[in-house]
Coordinates of C-alpha atoms and ligand atoms in Angstrom, one line a residue:
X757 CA 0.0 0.0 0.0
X758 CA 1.5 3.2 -0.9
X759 CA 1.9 6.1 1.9
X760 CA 1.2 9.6 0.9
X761 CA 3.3 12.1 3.1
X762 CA 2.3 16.1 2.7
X763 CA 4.7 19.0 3.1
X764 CA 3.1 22.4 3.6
X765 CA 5.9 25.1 2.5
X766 CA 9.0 25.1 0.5
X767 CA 11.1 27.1 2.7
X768 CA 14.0 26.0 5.4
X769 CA 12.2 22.6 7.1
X770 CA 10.1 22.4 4.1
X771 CA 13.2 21.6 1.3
X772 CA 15.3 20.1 3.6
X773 CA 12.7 17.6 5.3
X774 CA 11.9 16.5 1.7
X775 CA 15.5 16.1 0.6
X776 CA 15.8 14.0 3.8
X777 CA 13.0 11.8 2.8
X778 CA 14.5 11.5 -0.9
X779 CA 17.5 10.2 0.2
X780 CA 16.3 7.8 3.0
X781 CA 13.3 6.7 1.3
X782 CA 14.6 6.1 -2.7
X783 CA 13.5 2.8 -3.0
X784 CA 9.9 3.2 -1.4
X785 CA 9.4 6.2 -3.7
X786 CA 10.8 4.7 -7.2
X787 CA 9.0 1.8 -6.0
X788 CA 5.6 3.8 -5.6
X789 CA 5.2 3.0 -1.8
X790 CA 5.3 6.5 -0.6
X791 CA 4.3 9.5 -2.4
X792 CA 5.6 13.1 -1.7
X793 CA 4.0 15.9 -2.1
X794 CA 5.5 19.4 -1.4
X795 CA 3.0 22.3 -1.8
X796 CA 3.9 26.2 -1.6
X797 CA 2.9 28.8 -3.9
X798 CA 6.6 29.5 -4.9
X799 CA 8.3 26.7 -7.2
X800 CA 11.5 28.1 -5.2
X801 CA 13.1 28.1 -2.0
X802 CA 14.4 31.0 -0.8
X803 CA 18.4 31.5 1.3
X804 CA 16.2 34.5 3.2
X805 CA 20.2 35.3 4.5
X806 CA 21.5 36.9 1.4
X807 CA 18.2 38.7 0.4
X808 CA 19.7 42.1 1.6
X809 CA 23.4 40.9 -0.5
X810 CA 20.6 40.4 -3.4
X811 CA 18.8 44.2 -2.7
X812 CA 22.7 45.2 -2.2
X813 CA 23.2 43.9 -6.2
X814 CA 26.5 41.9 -4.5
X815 CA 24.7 38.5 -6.0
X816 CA 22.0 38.3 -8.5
X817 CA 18.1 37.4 -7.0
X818 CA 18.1 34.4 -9.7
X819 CA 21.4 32.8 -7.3
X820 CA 19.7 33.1 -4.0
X821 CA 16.9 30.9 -4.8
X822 CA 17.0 26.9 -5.1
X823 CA 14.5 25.4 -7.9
X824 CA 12.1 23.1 -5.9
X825 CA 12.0 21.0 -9.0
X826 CA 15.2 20.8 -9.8
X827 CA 16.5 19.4 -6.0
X828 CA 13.8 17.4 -5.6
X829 CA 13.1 14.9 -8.5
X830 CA 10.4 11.7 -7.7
X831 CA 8.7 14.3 -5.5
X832 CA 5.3 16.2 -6.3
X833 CA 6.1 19.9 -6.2
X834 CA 2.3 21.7 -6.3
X835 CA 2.2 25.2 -6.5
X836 CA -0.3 26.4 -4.5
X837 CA -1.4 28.0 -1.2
X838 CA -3.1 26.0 0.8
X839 CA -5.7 27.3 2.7
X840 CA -7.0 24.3 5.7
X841 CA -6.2 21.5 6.9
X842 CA -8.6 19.1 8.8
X843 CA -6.2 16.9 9.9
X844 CA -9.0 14.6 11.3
X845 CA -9.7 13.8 8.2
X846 CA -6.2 14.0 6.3
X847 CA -7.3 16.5 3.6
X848 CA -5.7 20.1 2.8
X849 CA -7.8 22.5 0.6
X850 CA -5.3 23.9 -1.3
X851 CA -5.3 26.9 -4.1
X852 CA -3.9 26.8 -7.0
X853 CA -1.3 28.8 -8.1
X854 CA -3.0 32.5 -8.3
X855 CA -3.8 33.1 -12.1
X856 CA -4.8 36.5 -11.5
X857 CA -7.7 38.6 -10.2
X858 CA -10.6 37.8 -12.9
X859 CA -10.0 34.8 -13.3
X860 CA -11.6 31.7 -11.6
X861 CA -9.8 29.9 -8.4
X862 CA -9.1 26.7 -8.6
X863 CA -9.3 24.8 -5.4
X864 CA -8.1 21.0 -4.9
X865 CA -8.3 18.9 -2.0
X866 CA -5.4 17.0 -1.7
X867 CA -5.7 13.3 1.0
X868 CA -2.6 12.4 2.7
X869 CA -1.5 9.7 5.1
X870 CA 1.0 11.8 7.3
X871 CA 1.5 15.9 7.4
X872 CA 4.7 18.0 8.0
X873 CA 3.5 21.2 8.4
X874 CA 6.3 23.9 8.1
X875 CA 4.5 27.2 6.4
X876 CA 6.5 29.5 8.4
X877 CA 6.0 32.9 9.3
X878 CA 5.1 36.4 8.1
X879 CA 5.5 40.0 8.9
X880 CA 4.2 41.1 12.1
X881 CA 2.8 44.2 11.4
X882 CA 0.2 46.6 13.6
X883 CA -1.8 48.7 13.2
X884 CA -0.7 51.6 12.1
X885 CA -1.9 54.6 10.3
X886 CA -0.8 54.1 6.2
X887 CA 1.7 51.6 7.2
X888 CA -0.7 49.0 5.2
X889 CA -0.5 51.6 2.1
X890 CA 2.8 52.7 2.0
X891 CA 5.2 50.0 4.1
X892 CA 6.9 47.3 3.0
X893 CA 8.5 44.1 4.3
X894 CA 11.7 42.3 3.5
X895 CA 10.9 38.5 3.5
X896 CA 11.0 37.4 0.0
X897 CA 12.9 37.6 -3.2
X898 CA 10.3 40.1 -4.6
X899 CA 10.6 42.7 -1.6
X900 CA 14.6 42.5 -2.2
X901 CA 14.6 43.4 -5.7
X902 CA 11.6 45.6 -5.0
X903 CA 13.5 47.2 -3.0
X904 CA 16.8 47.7 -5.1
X905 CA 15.2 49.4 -8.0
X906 CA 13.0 51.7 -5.6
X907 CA 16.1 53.1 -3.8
X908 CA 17.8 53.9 -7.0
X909 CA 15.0 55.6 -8.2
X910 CA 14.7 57.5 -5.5
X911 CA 17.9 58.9 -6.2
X912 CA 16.9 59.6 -9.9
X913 CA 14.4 61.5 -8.5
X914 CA 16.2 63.7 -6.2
X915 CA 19.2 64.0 -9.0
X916 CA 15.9 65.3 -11.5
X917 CA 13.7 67.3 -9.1
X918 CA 13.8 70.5 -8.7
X919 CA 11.6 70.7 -5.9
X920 CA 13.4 70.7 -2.6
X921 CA 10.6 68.7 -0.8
X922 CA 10.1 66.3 -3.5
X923 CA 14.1 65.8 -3.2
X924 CA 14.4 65.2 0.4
X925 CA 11.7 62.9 0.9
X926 CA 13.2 60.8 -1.9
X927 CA 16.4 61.2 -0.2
X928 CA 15.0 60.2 3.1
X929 CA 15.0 56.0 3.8
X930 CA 13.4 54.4 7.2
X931 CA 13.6 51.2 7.9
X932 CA 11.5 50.2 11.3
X933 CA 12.8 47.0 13.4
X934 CA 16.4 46.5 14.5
X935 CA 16.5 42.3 14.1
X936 CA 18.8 40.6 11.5
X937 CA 16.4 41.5 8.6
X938 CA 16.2 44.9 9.2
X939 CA 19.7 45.9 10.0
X940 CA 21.4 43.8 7.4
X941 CA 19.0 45.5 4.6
X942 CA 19.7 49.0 5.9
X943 CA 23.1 48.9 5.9
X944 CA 23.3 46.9 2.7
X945 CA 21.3 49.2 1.2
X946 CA 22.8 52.7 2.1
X947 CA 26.0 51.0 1.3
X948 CA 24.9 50.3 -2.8
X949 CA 22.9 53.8 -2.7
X950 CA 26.5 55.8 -0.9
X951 CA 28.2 53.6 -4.1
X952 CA 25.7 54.9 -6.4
X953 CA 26.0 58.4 -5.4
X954 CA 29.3 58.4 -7.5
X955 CA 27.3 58.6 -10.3
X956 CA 24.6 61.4 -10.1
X957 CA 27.5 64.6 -9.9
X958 CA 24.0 66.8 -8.2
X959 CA 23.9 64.4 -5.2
X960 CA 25.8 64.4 -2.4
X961 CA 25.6 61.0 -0.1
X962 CA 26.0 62.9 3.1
X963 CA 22.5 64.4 1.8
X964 CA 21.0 61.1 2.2
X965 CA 19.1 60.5 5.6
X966 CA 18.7 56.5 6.8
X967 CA 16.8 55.9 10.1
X968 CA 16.5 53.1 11.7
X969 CA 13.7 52.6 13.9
X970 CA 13.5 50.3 17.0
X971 CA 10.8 50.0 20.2
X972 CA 13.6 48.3 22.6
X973 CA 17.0 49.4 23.6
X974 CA 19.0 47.7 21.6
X975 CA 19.5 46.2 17.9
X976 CA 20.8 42.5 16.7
X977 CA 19.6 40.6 19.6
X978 CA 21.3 37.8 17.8
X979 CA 24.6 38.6 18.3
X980 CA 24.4 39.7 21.7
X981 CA 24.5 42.9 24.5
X982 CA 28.0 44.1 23.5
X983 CA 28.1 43.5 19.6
X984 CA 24.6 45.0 19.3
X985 CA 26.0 48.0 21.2
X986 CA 29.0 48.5 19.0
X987 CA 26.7 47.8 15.8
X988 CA 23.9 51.3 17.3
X989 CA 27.9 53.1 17.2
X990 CA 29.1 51.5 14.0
X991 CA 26.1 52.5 12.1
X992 CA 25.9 55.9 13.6
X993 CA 30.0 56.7 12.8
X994 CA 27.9 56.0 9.2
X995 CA 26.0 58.9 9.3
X996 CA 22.5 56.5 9.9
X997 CA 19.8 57.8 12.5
X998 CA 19.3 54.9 14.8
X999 CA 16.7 55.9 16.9
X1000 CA 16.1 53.3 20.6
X1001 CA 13.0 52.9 22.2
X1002 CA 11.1 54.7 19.2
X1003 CA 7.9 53.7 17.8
X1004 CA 6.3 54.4 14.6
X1005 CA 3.2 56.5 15.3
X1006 CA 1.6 56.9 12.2
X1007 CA 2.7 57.0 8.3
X1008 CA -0.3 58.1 6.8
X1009 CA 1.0 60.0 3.1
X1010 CA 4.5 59.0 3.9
X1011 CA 4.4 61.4 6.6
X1012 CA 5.6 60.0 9.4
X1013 CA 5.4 60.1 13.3
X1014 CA 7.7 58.7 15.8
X1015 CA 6.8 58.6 19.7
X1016 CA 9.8 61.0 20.0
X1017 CA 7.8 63.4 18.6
X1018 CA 9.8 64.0 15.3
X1019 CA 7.7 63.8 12.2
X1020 CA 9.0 64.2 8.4
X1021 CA 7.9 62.9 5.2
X1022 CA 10.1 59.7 3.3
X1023 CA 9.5 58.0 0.1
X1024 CA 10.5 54.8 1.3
X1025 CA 9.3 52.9 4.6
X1026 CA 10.6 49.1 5.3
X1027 CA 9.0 47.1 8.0
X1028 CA 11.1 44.6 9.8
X1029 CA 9.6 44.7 13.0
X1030 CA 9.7 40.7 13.5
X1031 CA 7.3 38.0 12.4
X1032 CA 4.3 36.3 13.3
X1033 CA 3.5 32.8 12.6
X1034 CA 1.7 32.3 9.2
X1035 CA -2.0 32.5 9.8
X1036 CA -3.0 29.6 8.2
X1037 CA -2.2 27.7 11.7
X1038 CA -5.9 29.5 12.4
X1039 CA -7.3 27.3 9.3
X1040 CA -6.2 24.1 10.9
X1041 CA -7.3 21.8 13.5
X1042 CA -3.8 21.4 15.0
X1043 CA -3.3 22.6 18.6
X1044 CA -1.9 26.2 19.0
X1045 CA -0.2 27.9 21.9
X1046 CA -1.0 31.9 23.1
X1047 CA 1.4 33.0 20.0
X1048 CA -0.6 30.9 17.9
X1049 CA 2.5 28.9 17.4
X1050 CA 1.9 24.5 16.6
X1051 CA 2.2 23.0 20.0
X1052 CA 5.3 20.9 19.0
X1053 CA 7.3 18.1 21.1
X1054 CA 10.9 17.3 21.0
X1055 CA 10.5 14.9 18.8
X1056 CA 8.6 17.9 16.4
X1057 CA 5.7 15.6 16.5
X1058 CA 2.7 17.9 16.7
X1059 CA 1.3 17.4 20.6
X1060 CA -1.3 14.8 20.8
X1061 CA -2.0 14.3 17.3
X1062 CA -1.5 11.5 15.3
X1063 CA 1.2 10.9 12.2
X1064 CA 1.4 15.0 12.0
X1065 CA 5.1 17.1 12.4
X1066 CA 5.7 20.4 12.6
X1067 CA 9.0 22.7 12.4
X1068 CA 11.0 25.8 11.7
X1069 CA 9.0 29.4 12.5
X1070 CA 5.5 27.7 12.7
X1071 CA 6.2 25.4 15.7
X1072 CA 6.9 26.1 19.1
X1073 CA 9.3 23.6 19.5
X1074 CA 10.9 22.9 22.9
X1075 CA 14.7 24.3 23.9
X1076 CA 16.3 21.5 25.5
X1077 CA 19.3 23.2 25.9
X1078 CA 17.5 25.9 28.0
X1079 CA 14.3 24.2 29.8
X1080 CA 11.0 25.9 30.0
X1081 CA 12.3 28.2 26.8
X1082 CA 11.3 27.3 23.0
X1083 CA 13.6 27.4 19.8
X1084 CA 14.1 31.1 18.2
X1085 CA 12.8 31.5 14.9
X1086 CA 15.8 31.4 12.7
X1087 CA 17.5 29.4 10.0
X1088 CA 19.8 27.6 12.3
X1089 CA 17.5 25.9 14.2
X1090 CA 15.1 25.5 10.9
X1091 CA 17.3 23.6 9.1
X1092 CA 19.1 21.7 11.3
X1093 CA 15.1 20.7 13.0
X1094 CA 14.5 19.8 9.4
X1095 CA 17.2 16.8 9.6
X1096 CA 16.0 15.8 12.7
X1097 CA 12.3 15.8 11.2
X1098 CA 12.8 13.7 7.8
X1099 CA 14.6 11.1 10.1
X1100 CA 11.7 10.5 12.4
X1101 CA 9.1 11.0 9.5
X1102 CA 11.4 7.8 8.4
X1103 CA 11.3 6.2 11.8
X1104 CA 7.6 6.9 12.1
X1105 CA 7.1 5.1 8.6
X1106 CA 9.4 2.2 9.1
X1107 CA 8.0 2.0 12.9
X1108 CA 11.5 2.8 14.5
X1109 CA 12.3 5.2 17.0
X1110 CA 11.8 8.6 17.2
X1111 CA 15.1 11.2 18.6
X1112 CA 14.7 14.6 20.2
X1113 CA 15.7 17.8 18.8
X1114 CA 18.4 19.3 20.5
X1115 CA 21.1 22.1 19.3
X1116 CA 22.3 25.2 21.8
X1117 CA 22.4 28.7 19.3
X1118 CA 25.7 29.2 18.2
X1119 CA 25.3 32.4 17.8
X1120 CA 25.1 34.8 14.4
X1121 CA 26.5 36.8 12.1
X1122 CA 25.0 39.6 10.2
X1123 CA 26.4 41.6 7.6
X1124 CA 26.4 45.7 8.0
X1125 CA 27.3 46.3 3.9
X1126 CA 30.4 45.8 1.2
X1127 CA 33.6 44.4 3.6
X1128 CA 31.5 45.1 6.8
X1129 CA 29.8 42.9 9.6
X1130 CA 29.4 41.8 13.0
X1131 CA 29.5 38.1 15.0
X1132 CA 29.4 36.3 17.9
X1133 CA 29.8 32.9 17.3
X1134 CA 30.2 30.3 19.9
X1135 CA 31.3 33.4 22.1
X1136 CA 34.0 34.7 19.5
X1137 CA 33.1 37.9 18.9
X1138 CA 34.3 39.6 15.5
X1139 CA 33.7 42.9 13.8
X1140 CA 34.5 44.5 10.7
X1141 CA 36.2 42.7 7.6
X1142 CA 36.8 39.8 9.4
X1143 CA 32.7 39.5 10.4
X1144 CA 31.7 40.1 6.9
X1145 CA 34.5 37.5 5.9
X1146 CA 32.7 34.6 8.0
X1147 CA 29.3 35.9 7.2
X1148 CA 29.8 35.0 3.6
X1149 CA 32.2 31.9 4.5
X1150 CA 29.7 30.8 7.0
X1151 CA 26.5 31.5 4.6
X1152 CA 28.0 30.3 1.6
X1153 CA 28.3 26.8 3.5
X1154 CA 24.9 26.9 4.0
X1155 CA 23.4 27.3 0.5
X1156 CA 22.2 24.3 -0.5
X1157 CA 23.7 22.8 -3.8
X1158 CA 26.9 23.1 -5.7
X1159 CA 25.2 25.0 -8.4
X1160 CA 23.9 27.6 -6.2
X1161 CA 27.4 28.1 -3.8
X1162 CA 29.1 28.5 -8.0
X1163 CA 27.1 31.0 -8.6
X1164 CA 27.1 32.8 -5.7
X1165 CA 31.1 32.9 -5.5
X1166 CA 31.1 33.7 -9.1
X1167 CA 29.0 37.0 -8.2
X1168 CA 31.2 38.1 -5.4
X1169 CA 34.4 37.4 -7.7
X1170 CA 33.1 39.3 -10.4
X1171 CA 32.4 42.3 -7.8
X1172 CA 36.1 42.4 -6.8
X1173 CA 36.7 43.6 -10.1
X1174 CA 33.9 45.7 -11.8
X1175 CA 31.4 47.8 -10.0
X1176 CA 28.0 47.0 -8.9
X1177 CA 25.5 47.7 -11.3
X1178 CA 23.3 50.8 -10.2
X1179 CA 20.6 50.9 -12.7
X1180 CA 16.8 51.1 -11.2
X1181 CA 14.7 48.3 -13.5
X1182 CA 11.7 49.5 -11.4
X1183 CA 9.7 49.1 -14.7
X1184 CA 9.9 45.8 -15.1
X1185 CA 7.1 45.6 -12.6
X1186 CA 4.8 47.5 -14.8
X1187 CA 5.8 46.1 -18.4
X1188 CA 2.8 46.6 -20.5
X1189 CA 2.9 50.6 -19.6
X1190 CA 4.8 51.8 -22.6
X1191 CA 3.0 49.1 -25.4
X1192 CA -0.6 51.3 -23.3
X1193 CA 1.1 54.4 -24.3
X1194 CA 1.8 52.7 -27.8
X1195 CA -1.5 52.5 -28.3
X1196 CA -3.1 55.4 -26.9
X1197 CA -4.9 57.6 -29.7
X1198 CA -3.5 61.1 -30.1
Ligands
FAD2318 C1 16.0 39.0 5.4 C2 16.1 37.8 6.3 C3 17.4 37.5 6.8 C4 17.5 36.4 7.6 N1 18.8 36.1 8.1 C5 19.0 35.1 8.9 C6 20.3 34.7 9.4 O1 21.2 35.4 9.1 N2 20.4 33.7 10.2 C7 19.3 32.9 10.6 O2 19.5 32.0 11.4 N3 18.1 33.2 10.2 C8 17.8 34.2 9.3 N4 16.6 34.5 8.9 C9 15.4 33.7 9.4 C10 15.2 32.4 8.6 O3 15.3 32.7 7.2 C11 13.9 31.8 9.0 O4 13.9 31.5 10.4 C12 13.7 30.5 8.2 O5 13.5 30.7 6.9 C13 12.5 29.7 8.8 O6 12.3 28.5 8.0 P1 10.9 27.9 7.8 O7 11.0 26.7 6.9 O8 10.1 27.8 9.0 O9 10.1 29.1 7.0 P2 10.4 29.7 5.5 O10 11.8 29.4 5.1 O11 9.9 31.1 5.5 O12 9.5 28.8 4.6 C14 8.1 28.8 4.6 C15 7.6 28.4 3.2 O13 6.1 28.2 3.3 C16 5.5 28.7 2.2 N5 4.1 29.1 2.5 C17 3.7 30.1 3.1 N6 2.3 30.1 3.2 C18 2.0 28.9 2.6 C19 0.7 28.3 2.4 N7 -0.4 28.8 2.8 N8 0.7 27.1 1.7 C20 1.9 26.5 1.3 N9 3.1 27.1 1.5 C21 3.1 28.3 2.2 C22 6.4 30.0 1.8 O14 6.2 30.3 0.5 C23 7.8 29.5 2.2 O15 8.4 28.9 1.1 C24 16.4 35.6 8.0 C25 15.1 36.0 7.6 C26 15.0 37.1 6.7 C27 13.6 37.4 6.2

């Protein structure tokens, strides 16, 4: 009788669980005994580590993404969002890939025998005056390059306005939440946009304001008390605003309000202010806990519930390397939890044993722009070159596949020797504009 095993998202646990599974299960699969299916609405997974190297243009967005197809031949890769699970009765409701906004949904229902459940999480946002209309996140491949082409057009505009409002607002960056995501795209960003500068003779960089926003005292939690300090000094010997135990208070028009009191206008607002779990957990019948989190075991078994498992920013998954505490949500612990999961989805199909998850954070490393980081690694902490050297060496380790860690290297070689590329292609995201204006009748 054949098994059918479903993975919900293609992310961290999602790729890695299912390579797991490929390589313990071969024979069961080319045999037709099990059946995988891997459903996410991207046929990609993405390194979320070097999206702000991607936004930087350091490495093209095409070499920080993994092909879902390509890794994972024998398994089902549908592209999809799937939108319930009743678990009681093994069946997701999944739909199809979006087509478009007229045109018809196509919903399946896809039966399964066992469910590894590893969506993720997204934005935590609140709510905010015009942050809905005007913000935007940095989780994705899209938001990176998004993100790219908006900055350098905001310098075209300055360089072409002649109103001095219109130029300072374009001049004027903010970036709200001082975690990994946040900082690393700041930085990496003001670094291309200082580079770019070179090239517009009517801008000066030091006419550039970049704020960084955060509600606590500190920034990079990750890398602890003392290298978050000296990161708040680092990035202010840069000329950025980084403004403690500040809250957004509105951003209605772009004008915004900080609980300091300042307010000023900006064409650009990023929101990094941490994540939430993805709310399809709402849309399930697994058990939740007060963050809305999958009640996970050790074992990442979901608790109390039958042939389900559960992972990476979804679960709440038990620390027990600090009791009573639950794993972060980062990559570490997502893709090493992932190894841990394909081996017991093995056990729990062969009937073996199941092993506890276990790993004490190592630490992190972040990088703060071109030849620029900060670490603290198994208590070693580094700044500096040295910091940006092992967050690439480190990171670079981590990609999965030989095809993607060539690429990668052959982007940062190439950047030793020619300059990044500082062209805004902000309208490939509205392509059919100039065939409209084609057409138009004069
Ligand atoms: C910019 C950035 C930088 C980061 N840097 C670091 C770092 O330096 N170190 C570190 O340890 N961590 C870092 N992280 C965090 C790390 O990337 C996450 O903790 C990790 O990706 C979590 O893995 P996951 O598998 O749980 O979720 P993800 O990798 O996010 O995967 C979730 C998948 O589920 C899919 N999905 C979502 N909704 C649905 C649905 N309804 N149906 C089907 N599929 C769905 C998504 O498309 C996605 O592919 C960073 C994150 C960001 C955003």
């Amino acid at each position: 009788m054949s098994e059918h095993v479903l993975i919900v998202g293609g992310g961290y646990v999602g790729m890695y669980t299912a390579l797991q599974l490929r390589r313990k299960m071969r024979r069961r699969l080319r045999d037709g005994q099990l059946k995988i299916t891997l459903v996410d609405p991207q046929s990609y997974m993405t390194y979320q580590p070097f999206l702000p190297e991607a936004a930087a243009g350091n490495l093209e967005p095409r070499h920080v993404v993994v092909s879902l197809r390509r890794v994972l031949p024998g398994v089902t890769i549908l592209n999809g969002r799937v939108t319930g699970i009743d678990h009681a009765l093994r069946e997701a409701t999944v739909r199809v890939v979006e087509r478009g906004e007229d045109e018809p949904e196509e919903i399946r229902t896809v039966s399964y025998d066992l469910l590894v459940f590893c969506p993720g999480s997204i934005s935590r946002t609140l709510p905010i005056p015009g942050l809905a209309e005007h913000g935007i996140g940095f989780k994705t491949v899209a938001e990176a390059i998004f993100l790219r082409n908006h900055v350098l057009r905001q310098l075209d505009i300055a360089a072409s306005t002649t109103d001095a409002e219109t130029r300072r607002r374009a001049l004027t960056f903010v970036f709200v939440g001082g975690g990994y995501a946040g900082v690393e795209a700041l930085a990496e960003l003001e670094d291309m946009a200082r580079d770019a500068c070179e090239y517009y003779p009517d801008l000066d960089a030091k006419e550039m304001r970049w704020v960084l926003v955060e509600a606590s005292d500190r920034i990079l939690p990750e890398v602890g008390v003392d290298m978050g300090k000296w990161t708040v000094d680092a990035l202010r010997r840069r000329g950025i605003d980084v403004r403690l135990q500040t809250l957004l208070k509105s951003a209605e028009n772009l004008d915004l309000v900080l609980s300091d009191g300042e307010e000023f206008g900006t064409g650009t607002l990023v929101w990094t202010a941490g994540v939430r779990p993805n709310p399809l957990v709402k849309e399930t019948d697994l058990p939740l806990d007060d963050k809305d989190r999958v009640k996970a075991t050790a074992e990442l078994t979901v608790e109390g519930v039958d042939n389900a498992f559960t992972a990476g920013d979804i679960a709440a998954v038990p620390d027990l390397t600090k009791p009573g505490e639950f794993c972060a949500p980062n990559a570490q612990h997502a893709v090493r939890q992932a190894k841990v999961l394909g081996d017991n989805v093995v056990a729990a199909l062969r009937g073996g044993q199941l092993k506890a998850y276990k790993h004490a954070y190592a630490g992190s490393v972040a990088s703060l722009g071109l030849h620029k980081g900060v670490a603290q690694v198994y208590g070693i902490k580094l700044r500096g070159l040295p910091a940006w050297f092992m967050h690439r060496t480190y990171h670079l380790s981590r990609l999965p596949t030989l095809n993607r860690k060539a690429r990668v290297t052959a982007d940062w070689t190439l950047a030793l020797f020619f300059k990044r590329e500082v062209v805004s292609l902000g309208t490939l995201e509205r392509p059919r504009e100039e065939f409209k204006l084609a057409t138009k009748k004069y």
